[in-house]
Tab-separated table of C-alpha atoms in Angstrom:
chain	number	residue	atom	x	y	z
B	1	MET	CA	21.532	55.224	-60.222
B	2	PHE	CA	23.088	56.987	-57.222
B	3	ASP	CA	20.586	59.815	-57.676
B	4	PHE	CA	17.792	57.241	-57.730
B	5	MET	CA	18.986	55.692	-54.452
B	6	ARG	CA	19.233	59.079	-52.813
B	7	LEU	CA	15.640	59.839	-53.951
B	8	LEU	CA	14.433	56.664	-52.384
B	9	GLY	CA	16.182	57.713	-49.151
B	10	GLY	CA	14.510	61.129	-49.286
B	11	ASP	CA	17.637	63.170	-50.164
B	12	ARG	CA	16.253	65.446	-52.883
B	13	ALA	CA	18.654	68.219	-51.925
B	14	GLY	CA	21.648	65.925	-52.499
B	15	ALA	CA	20.311	64.944	-55.912
B	16	THR	CA	20.384	68.560	-57.156
B	17	ARG	CA	23.471	69.659	-55.240
B	18	GLY	CA	26.014	71.442	-57.446
B	19	ARG	CA	23.575	72.663	-60.150
B	20	GLY	CA	23.053	76.118	-58.702
B	21	GLY	CA	19.869	77.904	-57.711
B	22	ALA	CA	19.094	79.651	-60.978
B	23	ARG	CA	16.877	76.885	-62.346
B	24	GLY	CA	14.661	76.887	-59.200
B	25	ALA	CA	11.522	74.801	-60.116
B	26	GLN	CA	12.957	72.698	-62.913
B	27	PRO	CA	15.148	70.312	-60.843
B	28	GLY	CA	12.057	68.983	-59.035
B	29	VAL	CA	10.309	68.056	-62.261
B	30	LEU	CA	13.425	66.508	-63.716
B	31	LEU	CA	13.954	64.436	-60.654
B	32	GLN	CA	10.367	63.194	-60.788
B	33	LEU	CA	10.798	62.191	-64.435
B	34	ARG	CA	14.087	60.534	-63.610
B	35	LEU	CA	12.391	58.547	-60.786
B	36	VAL	CA	9.628	57.357	-63.166
B	37	PHE	CA	12.249	56.308	-65.714
B	38	TYR	CA	14.239	54.307	-63.242
B	39	GLY	CA	11.087	52.647	-61.943
B	40	VAL	CA	9.977	51.604	-65.381
B	41	LEU	CA	13.469	50.338	-66.144
B	42	LEU	CA	13.568	48.314	-62.920
B	43	GLY	CA	10.155	46.792	-63.704
B	44	LEU	CA	11.265	45.762	-67.145
B	45	MET	CA	14.391	44.157	-65.681
B	46	MET	CA	12.560	42.092	-62.993
B	47	PRO	CA	11.758	39.084	-65.266
B	48	VAL	CA	15.405	38.963	-66.298
B	49	ILE	CA	16.572	39.244	-62.689
B	50	ARG	CA	14.334	36.357	-61.641
B	51	GLN	CA	15.782	34.132	-64.353
B	52	ILE	CA	19.438	34.757	-63.444
B	53	ASP	CA	21.326	31.710	-62.224
B	54	TRP	CA	22.472	33.110	-58.904
B	55	SER	CA	24.450	29.975	-58.131
B	56	ALA	CA	27.035	31.112	-60.652
B	57	LEU	CA	27.539	34.378	-58.723
B	58	VAL	CA	27.979	32.941	-55.207
B	59	PRO	CA	30.779	30.802	-53.753
B	60	PRO	CA	30.506	26.990	-54.100
B	61	GLY	CA	28.247	25.347	-51.487
B	62	LEU	CA	26.119	28.485	-50.878
B	63	LYS	CA	22.496	28.509	-51.998
B	64	ILE	CA	20.126	31.487	-51.958
B	65	GLU	CA	16.353	30.768	-52.035
B	66	TRP	CA	14.681	33.485	-54.083
B	67	PRO	CA	11.930	34.544	-54.889
B	68	THR	CA	9.965	31.722	-53.105
B	69	GLY	CA	11.179	33.048	-49.754
B	70	PHE	CA	14.178	34.564	-48.154
B	71	GLY	CA	16.718	32.073	-46.863
B	72	ILE	CA	20.281	30.892	-47.147
B	73	ALA	CA	21.431	27.253	-47.174
B	74	TRP	CA	25.012	26.092	-46.852
B	75	PRO	CA	26.706	22.772	-46.024
B	76	ALA	CA	26.773	23.493	-42.268
B	77	GLY	CA	23.009	24.149	-41.978
B	78	HIS	CA	19.987	26.010	-43.247
B	79	LEU	CA	18.738	29.523	-42.343
B	80	ARG	CA	15.243	30.614	-43.285
B	81	VAL	CA	13.873	34.074	-42.477
B	82	PRO	CA	10.034	34.124	-42.478
B	83	GLY	CA	8.471	36.652	-44.816
B	84	GLY	CA	9.394	37.765	-48.327
B	85	TRP	CA	7.579	35.996	-51.117
B	86	GLY	CA	6.899	32.981	-48.842
B	87	TRP	CA	5.218	34.915	-45.977
B	88	GLY	CA	1.816	33.409	-46.818
B	89	ALA	CA	3.051	29.831	-46.573
B	90	ASP	CA	4.990	30.623	-43.389
B	91	LEU	CA	1.834	32.134	-41.810
B	92	ALA	CA	-0.280	29.151	-42.803
B	93	ARG	CA	2.221	26.681	-41.351
B	94	THR	CA	2.419	28.658	-38.100
B	95	GLU	CA	-1.382	28.817	-37.740
B	96	ALA	CA	-1.732	25.108	-38.468
B	97	SER	CA	0.885	24.236	-35.895
B	98	SER	CA	-0.795	26.442	-33.260
B	99	ALA	CA	-4.202	24.912	-33.989
B	100	ALA	CA	-2.791	21.352	-33.691
B	101	THR	CA	-1.105	22.221	-30.391
B	102	ALA	CA	-4.286	23.778	-29.042
B	103	THR	CA	-6.394	20.726	-30.107
B	104	ALA	CA	-3.954	18.350	-28.477
B	105	GLY	CA	-4.002	20.425	-25.309
B	106	VAL	CA	-7.803	20.388	-25.167
B	107	ALA	CA	-7.881	16.611	-25.748
B	108	ALA	CA	-5.309	16.046	-23.020
B	109	ASP	CA	-7.249	18.255	-20.601
B	110	ALA	CA	-10.474	16.390	-21.424
B	111	GLY	CA	-8.799	13.040	-20.922
B	112	ALA	CA	-7.296	14.157	-17.590
B	113	ALA	CA	-10.681	15.461	-16.418
B	114	SER	CA	-12.415	12.161	-17.438
B	115	ARG	CA	-9.815	10.144	-15.542
B	116	ALA	CA	-10.123	12.397	-12.512
B	117	LEU	CA	-13.934	12.027	-12.513
B	118	ALA	CA	-13.660	8.254	-12.844
B	119	THR	CA	-11.139	8.096	-10.020
B	120	ALA	CA	-13.335	10.290	-7.812
B	121	ALA	CA	-16.370	8.122	-8.585
B	122	GLY	CA	-14.373	5.005	-7.734
B	123	VAL	CA	-13.159	6.494	-4.448
B	124	ALA	CA	-16.623	7.680	-3.577
B	125	GLY	CA	-18.086	4.219	-4.335
B	126	ALA	CA	-15.417	2.442	-2.230
B	127	ALA	CA	-15.960	4.880	0.640
B	128	SER	CA	-19.746	4.293	0.479
B	129	SER	CA	-19.259	0.456	0.443
B	130	ALA	CA	-16.802	0.646	3.351
B	131	ALA	CA	-19.188	2.789	5.373
B	132	ALA	CA	-22.121	0.368	4.654
B	133	LEU	CA	-20.056	-2.619	5.653
B	134	ALA	CA	-18.856	-0.945	8.868
B	135	SER	CA	-22.523	-0.309	9.788
B	136	ALA	CA	-23.467	-3.872	8.895
B	137	LEU	CA	-20.663	-5.399	10.976
B	138	SER	CA	-21.962	-3.520	13.988
B	139	GLY	CA	-25.309	-5.277	13.631
B	140	GLY	CA	-27.103	-2.177	12.349
B	141	LYS	CA	-28.965	-1.776	9.075
B	142	PRO	CA	-29.477	-4.957	7.010
B	143	VAL	CA	-27.263	-5.286	3.927
B	144	SER	CA	-27.344	-7.273	0.746
B	145	ALA	CA	-24.957	-8.196	-2.111
B	146	ARG	CA	-24.758	-10.540	-5.086
B	147	PHE	CA	-22.462	-13.383	-4.090
B	148	THR	CA	-20.533	-15.782	-6.325
B	149	ILE	CA	-18.298	-18.764	-5.525
B	150	CYS	CA	-14.754	-17.563	-4.860
B	151	GLY	CA	-12.183	-18.403	-7.543
B	152	HIS	CA	-8.769	-17.041	-8.499
B	153	ALA	CA	-9.984	-13.453	-9.045
B	154	LYS	CA	-9.904	-10.777	-6.387
B	155	ARG	CA	-12.337	-11.671	-3.638
B	156	ILE	CA	-15.012	-9.009	-3.096
B	157	ASP	CA	-18.448	-10.658	-2.662
B	158	CYS	CA	-18.040	-14.432	-2.821
B	159	LEU	CA	-18.276	-17.645	-0.759
B	160	VAL	CA	-15.199	-19.681	0.252
B	161	ASP	CA	-17.344	-22.525	1.655
B	162	GLY	CA	-20.554	-22.973	3.623
B	163	ASP	CA	-19.486	-21.047	6.685
B	164	THR	CA	-17.031	-18.472	5.293
B	165	PHE	CA	-17.606	-15.663	2.787
B	166	TRP	CA	-16.205	-12.343	1.599
B	167	MET	CA	-18.303	-9.190	1.603
B	168	ALA	CA	-17.030	-5.836	0.226
B	169	GLY	CA	-13.511	-7.236	0.493
B	170	THR	CA	-13.859	-8.314	4.154
B	171	LYS	CA	-13.687	-11.958	5.196
B	172	ILE	CA	-16.513	-13.141	7.491
B	173	ARG	CA	-16.868	-16.407	9.412
B	174	ILE	CA	-20.384	-17.492	10.231
B	175	ALA	CA	-20.019	-17.969	13.958
B	176	ASP	CA	-22.855	-20.380	14.903
B	177	ILE	CA	-22.180	-23.253	12.477
B	178	ASP	CA	-19.415	-25.506	11.196
B	179	THR	CA	-19.623	-26.900	7.624
B	180	PRO	CA	-17.571	-29.552	5.795
B	181	GLU	CA	-14.214	-28.411	4.436
B	182	THR	CA	-13.656	-27.922	0.702
B	183	HIS	CA	-10.067	-26.607	0.571
B	184	PRO	CA	-9.238	-29.486	0.628
B	185	PRO	CA	-11.800	-32.022	1.848
B	186	ARG	CA	-10.428	-34.929	3.939
B	187	CYS	CA	-12.571	-37.464	2.058
B	188	ALA	CA	-14.916	-37.641	-0.938
B	189	ARG	CA	-18.029	-37.479	1.232
B	190	GLU	CA	-16.861	-34.322	2.990
B	191	GLY	CA	-16.120	-32.815	-0.402
B	192	ARG	CA	-19.673	-33.495	-1.657
B	193	LEU	CA	-21.267	-32.157	1.539
B	194	GLY	CA	-19.008	-29.115	1.512
B	195	GLU	CA	-19.934	-28.171	-2.061
B	196	ALA	CA	-23.645	-28.600	-1.298
B	197	ALA	CA	-23.316	-26.425	1.839
B	198	THR	CA	-21.545	-23.744	-0.157
B	199	VAL	CA	-24.234	-23.596	-2.871
B	200	LYS	CA	-27.010	-23.601	-0.211
B	201	MET	CA	-25.503	-20.699	1.704
B	202	GLN	CA	-24.950	-18.787	-1.536
B	203	GLY	CA	-28.693	-19.086	-2.287
B	204	LEU	CA	-29.622	-17.966	1.206
B	205	LEU	CA	-27.335	-14.902	1.118
B	206	ASN	CA	-28.556	-13.893	-2.367
B	207	ALA	CA	-32.264	-14.261	-1.330
B	208	GLY	CA	-32.407	-10.755	0.164
B	209	PRO	CA	-31.093	-8.403	2.880
B	210	PHE	CA	-29.634	-9.965	6.019
B	211	THR	CA	-28.120	-8.790	9.263
B	212	LEU	CA	-24.634	-9.500	10.584
B	213	VAL	CA	-25.027	-9.960	14.381
B	214	PRO	CA	-21.810	-9.546	16.459
B	215	ILE	CA	-20.792	-12.024	19.152
B	216	LYS	CA	-18.399	-11.607	22.087
B	217	ARG	CA	-15.344	-12.165	19.895
B	218	ASN	CA	-14.882	-9.747	16.992
B	219	VAL	CA	-12.334	-11.815	15.031
B	220	ASP	CA	-10.863	-15.286	15.130
B	221	ARG	CA	-7.178	-16.240	15.056
B	222	TYR	CA	-7.170	-15.982	11.222
B	223	GLY	CA	-8.413	-12.407	11.250
B	224	ARG	CA	-11.904	-13.277	10.013
B	225	LYS	CA	-14.855	-11.268	11.359
B	226	LEU	CA	-17.093	-13.491	13.530
B	227	ARG	CA	-20.774	-12.840	12.922
B	228	VAL	CA	-24.115	-14.692	13.071
B	229	VAL	CA	-26.068	-14.125	9.809
B	230	GLU	CA	-29.773	-13.592	10.357
B	231	ARG	CA	-32.812	-12.650	8.295
B	232	ASP	CA	-35.996	-11.619	10.059
B	233	GLY	CA	-34.387	-12.736	13.341
B	234	LYS	CA	-33.710	-16.292	12.120
B	235	SER	CA	-30.204	-17.728	11.652
B	236	LEU	CA	-29.260	-18.680	8.099
B	237	GLY	CA	-26.751	-21.142	9.555
B	238	ALA	CA	-29.566	-23.003	11.331
B	239	GLU	CA	-31.143	-23.536	7.888
B	240	LEU	CA	-28.018	-25.484	6.785
B	241	VAL	CA	-28.171	-27.517	10.016
B	242	ARG	CA	-31.766	-28.548	9.225
B	243	HIS	CA	-30.633	-29.784	5.806
B	244	GLY	CA	-27.763	-31.824	7.272
B	245	LEU	CA	-25.139	-29.576	5.652
B	246	ALA	CA	-23.799	-28.002	8.867
B	247	ARG	CA	-23.426	-28.557	12.613
B	248	GLN	CA	-24.169	-26.046	15.346
B	249	TYR	CA	-20.967	-24.583	16.683
B	250	GLY	CA	-20.365	-22.690	19.900
B	251	GLY	CA	-16.604	-22.863	20.172
B	252	GLY	CA	-13.959	-25.462	20.897
B	253	LYS	CA	-12.624	-28.319	18.792
B	254	ARG	CA	-14.563	-29.267	15.650
B	255	SER	CA	-15.564	-32.876	14.990
B	256	PRO	CA	-14.389	-34.511	11.732
B	257	TRP	CA	-16.896	-34.912	8.874
B	258	CYS	CA	-15.466	-38.064	7.349
B	259	GLY	CA	-17.359	-41.165	8.622
B	260	TRP	CA	-20.065	-38.974	10.232
B	261	ALA	CA	-23.647	-39.921	9.372
């Protein structure tokens, strides 16, 4: 057996050491035959070796995994060395883990890119709306929007009452009229007139583009933008006056609506 181990290590000289040099070529042939014999013997013994109960040969608590893979398990932990008979399974698990990580990374990158594009689109849209409103407030190009009646939601494009509305998030007071109050009305009649004025102005604003004409004062004491709303050079506020839903207003104290005919 020692000769066989030395042959495996390449020490042929050591295997024939001590036999003299008279039998020159014969030791090489004998060694080859001996190697074949030991190889056949080892092959015949492999099934027996695999069936040996190795747990009876190791200290209690120590477990050796063989031949499914090379590893040692003991009460304090588990050590597995990739390779051996289990190298195929180890390789498959490693590749599957790498593929899953790569897929998750691609999905995360795609999600981040989508969110970034959506954010950029939102910012661009907000910037465009702000620029259009700034131009409109200066009395430039006519603007239009789809207005609703303001409720509890965020106020973007909606009417508070007949003479006050929000456009692109900016509160605007129609400067040339005064309409009945609705938040709250001082009497039932004012409430009815105020609701009618609000609905009428909503229809006028939604009818098409209009122009916001500046006056001497830019804002009132409440921070509202003061503008006259016109279409084709005609005041939309004057339309409410003609229907008895508003009064002309040029400044100063407002007259009460309750009891006014």
